[in-house]
Tab-separated table of C-alpha atoms in Angstrom:
chain	number	residue	atom	x	y	z
A	1	MET	CA	145.754	-164.480	-79.125
A	2	ALA	CA	144.539	-161.947	-76.331
A	3	TYR	CA	146.335	-161.816	-73.014
A	4	SER	CA	144.391	-163.845	-70.677
A	5	GLY	CA	143.632	-162.964	-66.853
A	6	TYR	CA	145.800	-165.921	-65.904
A	7	GLN	CA	148.697	-164.324	-67.676
A	8	ALA	CA	147.895	-161.142	-66.220
A	9	ALA	CA	147.971	-162.321	-62.910
A	10	ALA	CA	151.288	-164.266	-63.297
A	11	LEU	CA	152.972	-161.027	-64.717
A	12	TYR	CA	151.649	-159.483	-61.469
A	13	ASP	CA	153.365	-162.120	-59.317
A	14	PHE	CA	156.564	-161.621	-61.587
A	15	THR	CA	156.866	-158.255	-60.977
A	16	HIS	CA	156.022	-157.931	-57.210
A	17	HIS	CA	156.936	-161.149	-55.868
A	18	MET	CA	158.888	-163.845	-58.236
A	19	ARG	CA	162.154	-161.950	-58.523
A	20	GLN	CA	162.247	-160.919	-54.777
A	21	ASP	CA	161.651	-164.763	-54.048
A	22	ASN	CA	164.802	-165.782	-55.856
A	23	LEU	CA	163.019	-168.388	-57.933
A	24	SER	CA	164.855	-170.770	-60.394
A	25	PHE	CA	163.081	-169.959	-64.110
A	26	PRO	CA	161.089	-171.082	-65.698
A	27	VAL	CA	158.320	-170.888	-63.113
A	28	THR	CA	154.984	-173.048	-63.588
A	29	GLU	CA	152.116	-171.180	-61.808
A	30	LEU	CA	148.919	-172.558	-61.151
A	31	VAL	CA	146.429	-169.460	-60.994
A	32	ILE	CA	143.374	-170.123	-59.368
A	33	ASP	CA	140.483	-167.432	-60.046
A	34	ALA	CA	138.438	-167.905	-56.728
A	35	ASP	CA	135.342	-165.745	-58.060
A	36	ARG	CA	135.036	-167.399	-61.524
A	37	CYS	CA	135.506	-170.810	-60.563
A	38	ALA	CA	138.468	-170.924	-63.230
A	39	LEU	CA	142.005	-171.723	-63.214
A	40	GLY	CA	145.050	-171.319	-65.646
A	41	ILE	CA	148.588	-173.148	-65.906
A	42	CYS	CA	150.984	-170.379	-66.901
A	43	ARG	CA	154.848	-170.776	-67.498
A	44	CYS	CA	156.863	-167.665	-66.885
A	45	ASP	CA	160.299	-167.145	-68.073
A	46	GLU	CA	163.187	-164.965	-66.697
A	47	GLY	CA	162.404	-161.996	-68.674
A	48	GLY	CA	158.862	-162.102	-67.954
A	49	GLY	CA	157.386	-163.960	-71.079
A	50	ILE	CA	154.337	-165.634	-69.845
A	51	ALA	CA	152.771	-168.451	-71.836
A	52	LEU	CA	149.526	-169.847	-71.234
A	53	LEU	CA	149.731	-173.742	-71.233
A	54	GLU	CA	146.226	-174.934	-69.978
A	55	GLN	CA	142.758	-173.615	-68.513
A	56	ALA	CA	139.633	-174.814	-66.951
A	57	GLU	CA	136.597	-173.141	-66.025
A	58	LEU	CA	133.267	-174.480	-64.581
A	59	SER	CA	130.028	-172.638	-65.689
A	60	GLN	CA	127.998	-171.732	-62.804
A	61	PRO	CA	124.951	-169.271	-62.486
A	62	ALA	CA	126.842	-166.435	-60.822
A	63	PRO	CA	130.042	-165.740	-59.295
A	64	LEU	CA	131.417	-167.706	-56.127
A	65	ASP	CA	130.861	-164.798	-53.548
A	66	GLN	CA	127.318	-164.479	-54.932
A	67	LEU	CA	126.307	-168.112	-54.486
A	68	TRP	CA	127.897	-168.112	-51.008
A	69	LEU	CA	125.644	-165.076	-50.038
A	70	GLU	CA	122.382	-166.379	-51.472
A	71	GLN	CA	123.243	-169.731	-49.535
A	72	ILE	CA	123.854	-167.700	-46.458
A	73	ALA	CA	120.420	-165.894	-47.196
A	74	ALA	CA	118.615	-169.097	-47.767
A	75	GLY	CA	119.698	-171.078	-44.991
A	76	CYS	CA	119.956	-168.196	-42.238
A	77	GLY	CA	117.052	-165.853	-42.609
A	78	VAL	CA	119.062	-162.950	-43.549
A	79	SER	CA	119.274	-161.186	-47.236
A	80	ALA	CA	122.172	-161.170	-49.478
A	81	ARG	CA	122.591	-157.807	-48.974
A	82	GLU	CA	122.787	-157.608	-45.132
A	83	ALA	CA	125.705	-160.509	-45.618
A	84	ALA	CA	127.236	-158.630	-48.424
A	85	GLY	CA	130.278	-157.653	-46.604
A	86	LEU	CA	131.278	-160.841	-45.239
A	87	PRO	CA	133.926	-162.067	-48.092
A	88	ASP	CA	136.005	-158.871	-47.182
A	89	GLU	CA	135.851	-158.998	-43.354
A	90	ALA	CA	139.364	-160.006	-42.304
A	91	GLN	CA	137.820	-160.317	-38.602
A	92	ALA	CA	135.177	-162.982	-39.934
A	93	GLN	CA	137.475	-164.743	-42.153
A	94	THR	CA	140.032	-164.991	-39.009
A	95	ARG	CA	137.191	-166.319	-36.727
A	96	LEU	CA	136.488	-169.021	-39.412
A	97	TRP	CA	140.089	-170.038	-39.885
A	98	ASN	CA	140.381	-170.847	-36.421
A	99	TYR	CA	137.081	-172.517	-36.407
A	100	TYR	CA	138.628	-174.721	-39.149
A	101	CYS	CA	141.924	-175.179	-37.161
A	102	ALA	CA	139.819	-176.340	-34.128
A	103	GLY	CA	138.313	-179.078	-36.022
A	104	ARG	CA	134.997	-177.442	-36.407
A	105	ARG	CA	134.810	-178.465	-32.735
A	106	SER	CA	134.325	-174.836	-31.172
A	107	ASP	CA	131.518	-172.885	-32.921
A	108	ALA	CA	131.285	-168.903	-32.002
A	109	PRO	CA	129.894	-165.861	-33.808
A	110	ALA	CA	131.838	-165.038	-36.931
A	111	PHE	CA	129.969	-162.326	-38.748
A	112	SER	CA	128.053	-159.321	-37.095
A	113	LEU	CA	124.903	-158.152	-39.203
A	114	PRO	CA	123.726	-154.414	-39.450
A	115	ASP	CA	120.672	-155.111	-36.899
A	116	GLY	CA	123.165	-156.633	-34.322
A	117	ARG	CA	122.411	-159.992	-35.111
A	118	THR	CA	125.455	-162.598	-35.424
A	119	LEU	CA	126.091	-165.639	-37.762
A	120	CYS	CA	128.041	-168.354	-36.363
A	121	CYS	CA	130.978	-170.108	-38.173
A	122	SER	CA	129.063	-173.536	-38.493
A	123	GLN	CA	126.437	-171.522	-40.280
A	124	LEU	CA	128.774	-169.858	-42.733
A	125	ASP	CA	130.756	-173.252	-43.327
A	126	ALA	CA	127.300	-175.000	-44.065
A	127	ALA	CA	126.576	-172.452	-46.470
A	128	PHE	CA	129.761	-172.758	-48.243
A	129	ALA	CA	129.199	-176.591	-48.979
A	130	PRO	CA	127.872	-175.848	-52.842
A	131	VAL	CA	130.569	-173.370	-53.397
A	132	GLN	CA	133.007	-176.057	-52.038
A	133	ALA	CA	131.690	-178.750	-54.301
A	134	LEU	CA	132.391	-176.433	-57.316
A	135	LEU	CA	135.743	-175.958	-56.162
A	136	ASP	CA	136.593	-179.366	-55.653
A	137	GLN	CA	135.392	-180.389	-58.998
A	138	LEU	CA	137.469	-177.524	-60.914
A	139	LEU	CA	140.322	-178.635	-58.809
A	140	GLU	CA	140.104	-182.266	-59.875
A	141	GLN	CA	140.114	-180.943	-63.399
A	142	GLY	CA	143.415	-178.901	-62.885
A	143	LEU	CA	145.352	-181.832	-61.461
A	144	GLN	CA	144.336	-183.718	-64.639
A	145	LEU	CA	145.698	-181.015	-66.765
A	146	LEU	CA	149.026	-180.964	-64.667
A	147	GLU	CA	149.156	-184.760	-65.049
A	148	ARG	CA	148.720	-184.518	-68.670
A	149	LEU	CA	151.220	-181.841	-68.806
A	150	HIS	CA	153.661	-184.018	-66.840
A	151	ILE	CA	154.053	-181.065	-64.411
A	152	PRO	CA	154.629	-182.406	-60.767
A	153	GLU	CA	152.229	-180.739	-58.154
A	154	GLU	CA	155.599	-179.984	-55.994
A	155	GLN	CA	157.016	-178.090	-58.566
A	156	LEU	CA	154.077	-175.727	-58.557
A	157	ARG	CA	153.679	-172.135	-57.757
A	158	ILE	CA	150.034	-171.049	-56.706
A	159	LEU	CA	148.266	-167.860	-56.616
A	160	THR	CA	144.922	-167.491	-55.833
A	161	VAL	CA	142.991	-164.285	-57.194
A	162	GLY	CA	139.558	-162.813	-56.820
A	163	ARG	CA	137.458	-161.314	-53.991
A	164	MET	CA	136.962	-164.866	-52.455
A	165	ALA	CA	141.050	-165.469	-52.558
A	166	ASP	CA	141.286	-164.747	-48.693
A	167	CYS	CA	138.128	-166.185	-47.562
A	168	ALA	CA	138.664	-168.937	-45.029
A	169	PRO	CA	136.698	-171.705	-46.720
A	170	VAL	CA	138.235	-171.053	-50.211
A	171	ARG	CA	141.662	-171.498	-48.732
A	172	LEU	CA	140.861	-174.462	-46.611
A	173	THR	CA	139.218	-176.083	-49.818
A	174	LEU	CA	142.566	-175.179	-51.981
A	175	ARG	CA	145.081	-176.557	-49.372
A	176	GLY	CA	142.905	-179.339	-48.652
A	177	GLN	CA	143.146	-180.666	-52.328
A	178	LEU	CA	146.727	-179.463	-52.939
A	179	CYS	CA	148.414	-179.870	-49.803
A	180	PHE	CA	149.477	-182.594	-47.419
A	181	ASP	CA	147.971	-180.479	-44.512
A	182	PRO	CA	146.028	-177.674	-45.199
A	183	PHE	CA	147.149	-175.981	-42.077
A	184	LEU	CA	150.900	-176.693	-42.486
A	185	PRO	CA	152.997	-173.559	-44.241
A	186	ASP	CA	153.335	-174.040	-47.871
A	187	ASP	CA	155.936	-171.777	-49.651
A	188	ARG	CA	154.169	-172.998	-53.121
A	189	PHE	CA	151.398	-170.436	-52.187
A	190	VAL	CA	152.169	-166.776	-53.124
A	191	ALA	CA	152.099	-164.675	-49.725
A	192	LEU	CA	150.554	-161.589	-50.548
A	193	ARG	CA	151.307	-158.455	-48.273
A	194	ALA	CA	148.473	-156.885	-46.463
A	195	ASP	CA	148.049	-153.918	-48.639
A	196	GLU	CA	147.840	-156.026	-51.770
A	197	ASP	CA	144.221	-156.912	-53.059
A	198	PRO	CA	143.942	-160.362	-54.493
A	199	GLY	CA	140.666	-159.126	-56.270
A	200	ARG	CA	142.569	-156.446	-58.145
A	201	ILE	CA	145.561	-158.641	-59.308
A	202	VAL	CA	143.967	-159.399	-62.592
A	203	GLU	CA	143.307	-155.806	-63.604
A	204	GLU	CA	146.933	-154.653	-62.035
A	205	GLY	CA	148.346	-157.502	-64.210
A	206	MET	CA	146.582	-156.154	-67.521
A	207	ARG	CA	147.770	-152.624	-66.633
A	208	LEU	CA	151.525	-154.044	-66.527
A	209	HIS	CA	151.050	-155.886	-69.742
A	210	GLN	CA	149.667	-152.928	-71.232
A	211	GLN	CA	152.820	-150.718	-70.162
A	212	THR	CA	155.263	-153.340	-71.268
A	213	GLN	CA	153.470	-153.290	-74.833
A	214	MET	CA	154.087	-149.598	-75.156
A	215	ILE	CA	157.343	-148.509	-76.801
A	216	GLY	CA	158.312	-146.233	-74.001
A	217	ILE	CA	160.289	-143.611	-75.970
A	218	GLU	CA	159.785	-140.702	-77.934
A	219	LEU	CA	161.882	-140.903	-81.261
A	220	ASP	CA	162.217	-138.121	-83.984
A	221	LEU	CA	164.400	-137.723	-87.173
A	222	LEU	CA	165.465	-133.915	-87.119
A	223	CYS	CA	166.072	-132.584	-90.883
A	224	THR	CA	166.308	-129.479	-92.353
A	225	ASP	CA	163.493	-128.254	-95.171
A	226	ALA	CA	164.203	-126.170	-98.376
A	227	SER	CA	163.772	-123.222	-96.579
A	228	GLY	CA	166.718	-124.011	-94.063
A	229	ALA	CA	164.105	-124.559	-91.224
A	230	GLU	CA	164.130	-127.558	-89.033
A	231	GLU	CA	161.734	-130.269	-89.776
A	232	VAL	CA	160.683	-132.832	-87.329
A	233	LEU	CA	159.478	-136.537	-88.457
A	234	CYS	CA	157.978	-138.416	-85.989
A	235	LEU	CA	159.325	-141.938	-85.726
A	236	ALA	CA	157.543	-143.320	-82.837
A	237	ARG	CA	155.659	-141.967	-79.655
A	238	SER	CA	156.156	-143.367	-76.025
A	239	GLN	CA	152.548	-144.214	-75.450
A	240	GLN	CA	152.483	-146.305	-78.822
A	241	LEU	CA	151.748	-149.851	-78.778
A	242	ALA	CA	154.979	-151.892	-79.725
A	243	SER	CA	152.432	-154.113	-81.883
A	244	ALA	CA	151.884	-150.855	-84.119
A	245	LEU	CA	155.624	-151.054	-84.971
A	246	SER	CA	156.014	-154.603	-85.887
A	247	ASP	CA	156.263	-153.716	-89.566
A	248	PRO	CA	158.072	-150.466	-90.723
A	249	HIS	CA	156.244	-147.487	-91.718
A	250	TYR	CA	158.759	-145.109	-93.542
A	251	CYS	CA	158.738	-141.338	-93.396
A	252	PRO	CA	158.764	-139.387	-96.482
A	253	PRO	CA	162.251	-138.917	-98.278
A	254	VAL	CA	164.758	-136.627	-96.484
A	255	PHE	CA	167.691	-135.358	-98.003
A	256	VAL	CA	170.964	-136.104	-96.495
A	257	SER	CA	174.463	-134.812	-97.098
A	258	ALA	CA	177.583	-136.837	-97.155
A	259	SER	CA	179.396	-134.413	-95.026
A	260	GLU	CA	176.553	-134.361	-92.355
A	261	PRO	CA	175.235	-137.147	-90.255
A	262	LEU	CA	171.770	-137.698	-89.306
A	263	ARG	CA	170.330	-136.157	-86.439
A	264	PHE	CA	167.796	-138.047	-84.068
A	265	ARG	CA	166.249	-136.999	-80.844
A	266	THR	CA	165.161	-139.515	-78.120
A	267	GLY	CA	163.292	-138.061	-75.486
A	268	GLY	CA	164.688	-134.331	-74.979
A	269	ARG	CA	168.180	-135.530	-76.367
A	270	VAL	CA	169.582	-135.080	-79.827
A	271	TRP	CA	172.169	-137.223	-81.062
A	272	GLU	CA	173.864	-137.862	-84.390
A	273	GLN	CA	174.425	-141.055	-86.500
A	274	PRO	CA	176.782	-141.148	-89.680
A	275	LEU	CA	175.040	-142.726	-92.485
A	276	PRO	CA	175.679	-146.621	-92.542
A	277	TYR	CA	176.582	-146.554	-96.256
A	278	ALA	CA	179.038	-144.407	-98.515
A	279	ILE	CA	177.031	-142.010	-100.699
A	280	GLY	CA	179.677	-141.620	-103.091
A	281	PRO	CA	180.341	-140.329	-105.813
A	282	LEU	CA	177.083	-137.803	-104.981
A	283	ASP	CA	177.345	-135.381	-102.517
A	284	GLY	CA	173.767	-136.005	-101.160
A	285	ASP	CA	171.121	-138.738	-101.140
A	286	LEU	CA	167.252	-139.427	-100.402
A	287	VAL	CA	166.699	-141.722	-97.339
A	288	GLU	CA	163.681	-142.823	-95.595
A	289	ALA	CA	163.606	-143.520	-91.969
A	290	ALA	CA	161.237	-145.949	-89.722
A	291	CYS	CA	161.145	-147.390	-86.282
A	292	VAL	CA	160.337	-151.048	-85.479
A	293	VAL	CA	160.407	-153.054	-82.441
A	294	ARG	CA	162.600	-156.195	-82.690
A	295	ALA	CA	162.931	-158.479	-79.533
A	296	GLY	CA	161.145	-155.992	-77.517
A	297	ARG	CA	163.570	-153.088	-78.337
A	298	PRO	CA	162.943	-150.246	-80.700
A	299	LEU	CA	165.063	-150.179	-83.662
A	300	ILE	CA	165.789	-147.670	-86.470
A	301	LEU	CA	165.709	-148.821	-90.129
A	302	LEU	CA	166.985	-146.673	-93.084
A	303	ARG	CA	166.610	-147.270	-96.765
A	304	ARG	CA	167.777	-145.178	-99.875
A	305	THR	CA	164.627	-143.946	-101.695
A	306	LEU	CA	166.271	-144.848	-104.968
A	307	ALA	CA	167.448	-148.314	-103.577
A	308	PRO	CA	164.898	-149.239	-101.128
A	309	THR	CA	165.221	-153.079	-101.000
A	310	ARG	CA	168.415	-152.631	-99.216
A	311	VAL	CA	167.784	-151.728	-95.677
A	312	TYR	CA	170.045	-150.572	-92.830
A	313	GLU	CA	169.842	-150.954	-89.440
A	314	VAL	CA	170.742	-148.418	-86.619
A	315	GLN	CA	170.580	-148.953	-82.883
A	316	PRO	CA	168.868	-145.752	-81.250
A	317	GLN	CA	170.558	-143.937	-78.325
A	318	LEU	CA	168.083	-144.577	-75.548
């Protein structure tokens, strides 16, 4: 099954925040994609393994940021292009949040258009109503999934991703559904640093996932050919996907002597490994080697060419 964006987001959180926050594992995380109007419920273990338990997504004609901008254009007499920077402008979102904190009783300009006109908090808030209805519907589905999984809300960790994640009306909607008071601190929500972009979290999580799927080492078997020259047989490459090494792919037969160990190279370091079996009564033998990944770690497999059913395992020196 393909690695989902929800798992990628949870992996990002695991890498950058969970371990620093001294959480008790396993962690159940509700990942909300505020652009796609979608959510996933993930479970993360202390090794970074992440399972997707459930997911929900509402079909909508466009991403939620585009829907909000279209509503602003329709209700405020501006074009969506003129208002395009609104979701990313921190000052506008701060003014909107202050407007909500004041109970919507103190309206003020929140966002300046390129021609100098301004849009007030109440205008932006009113234009968000259709988007809020979609998010409310999504969260209702999410709460039903949590109930079905017997996961208490108070045990959740909550991560919001997407361009809209930091928008004030999104925060108010999510916290209004998931918190006793949307304006009080709630440590279930992941607190991102100022230099972290929630719109890139899924992308960064996918990159981290790809890195974890690489074997990460260069592994060669060194031997001597019939002319006495050194021959290098590649068993694994650092940028190789671990999934490609789930099954062994043995190198061609190599002559080994009873009096000499096998020689391997990991990265730039050469190390020796005695044969894991006794050759006798002969002085030499033919062996084949392969590298596989077991439990996330590389493992060398050796077998005799003349008796390939018996496989010997060697832990590489990393």
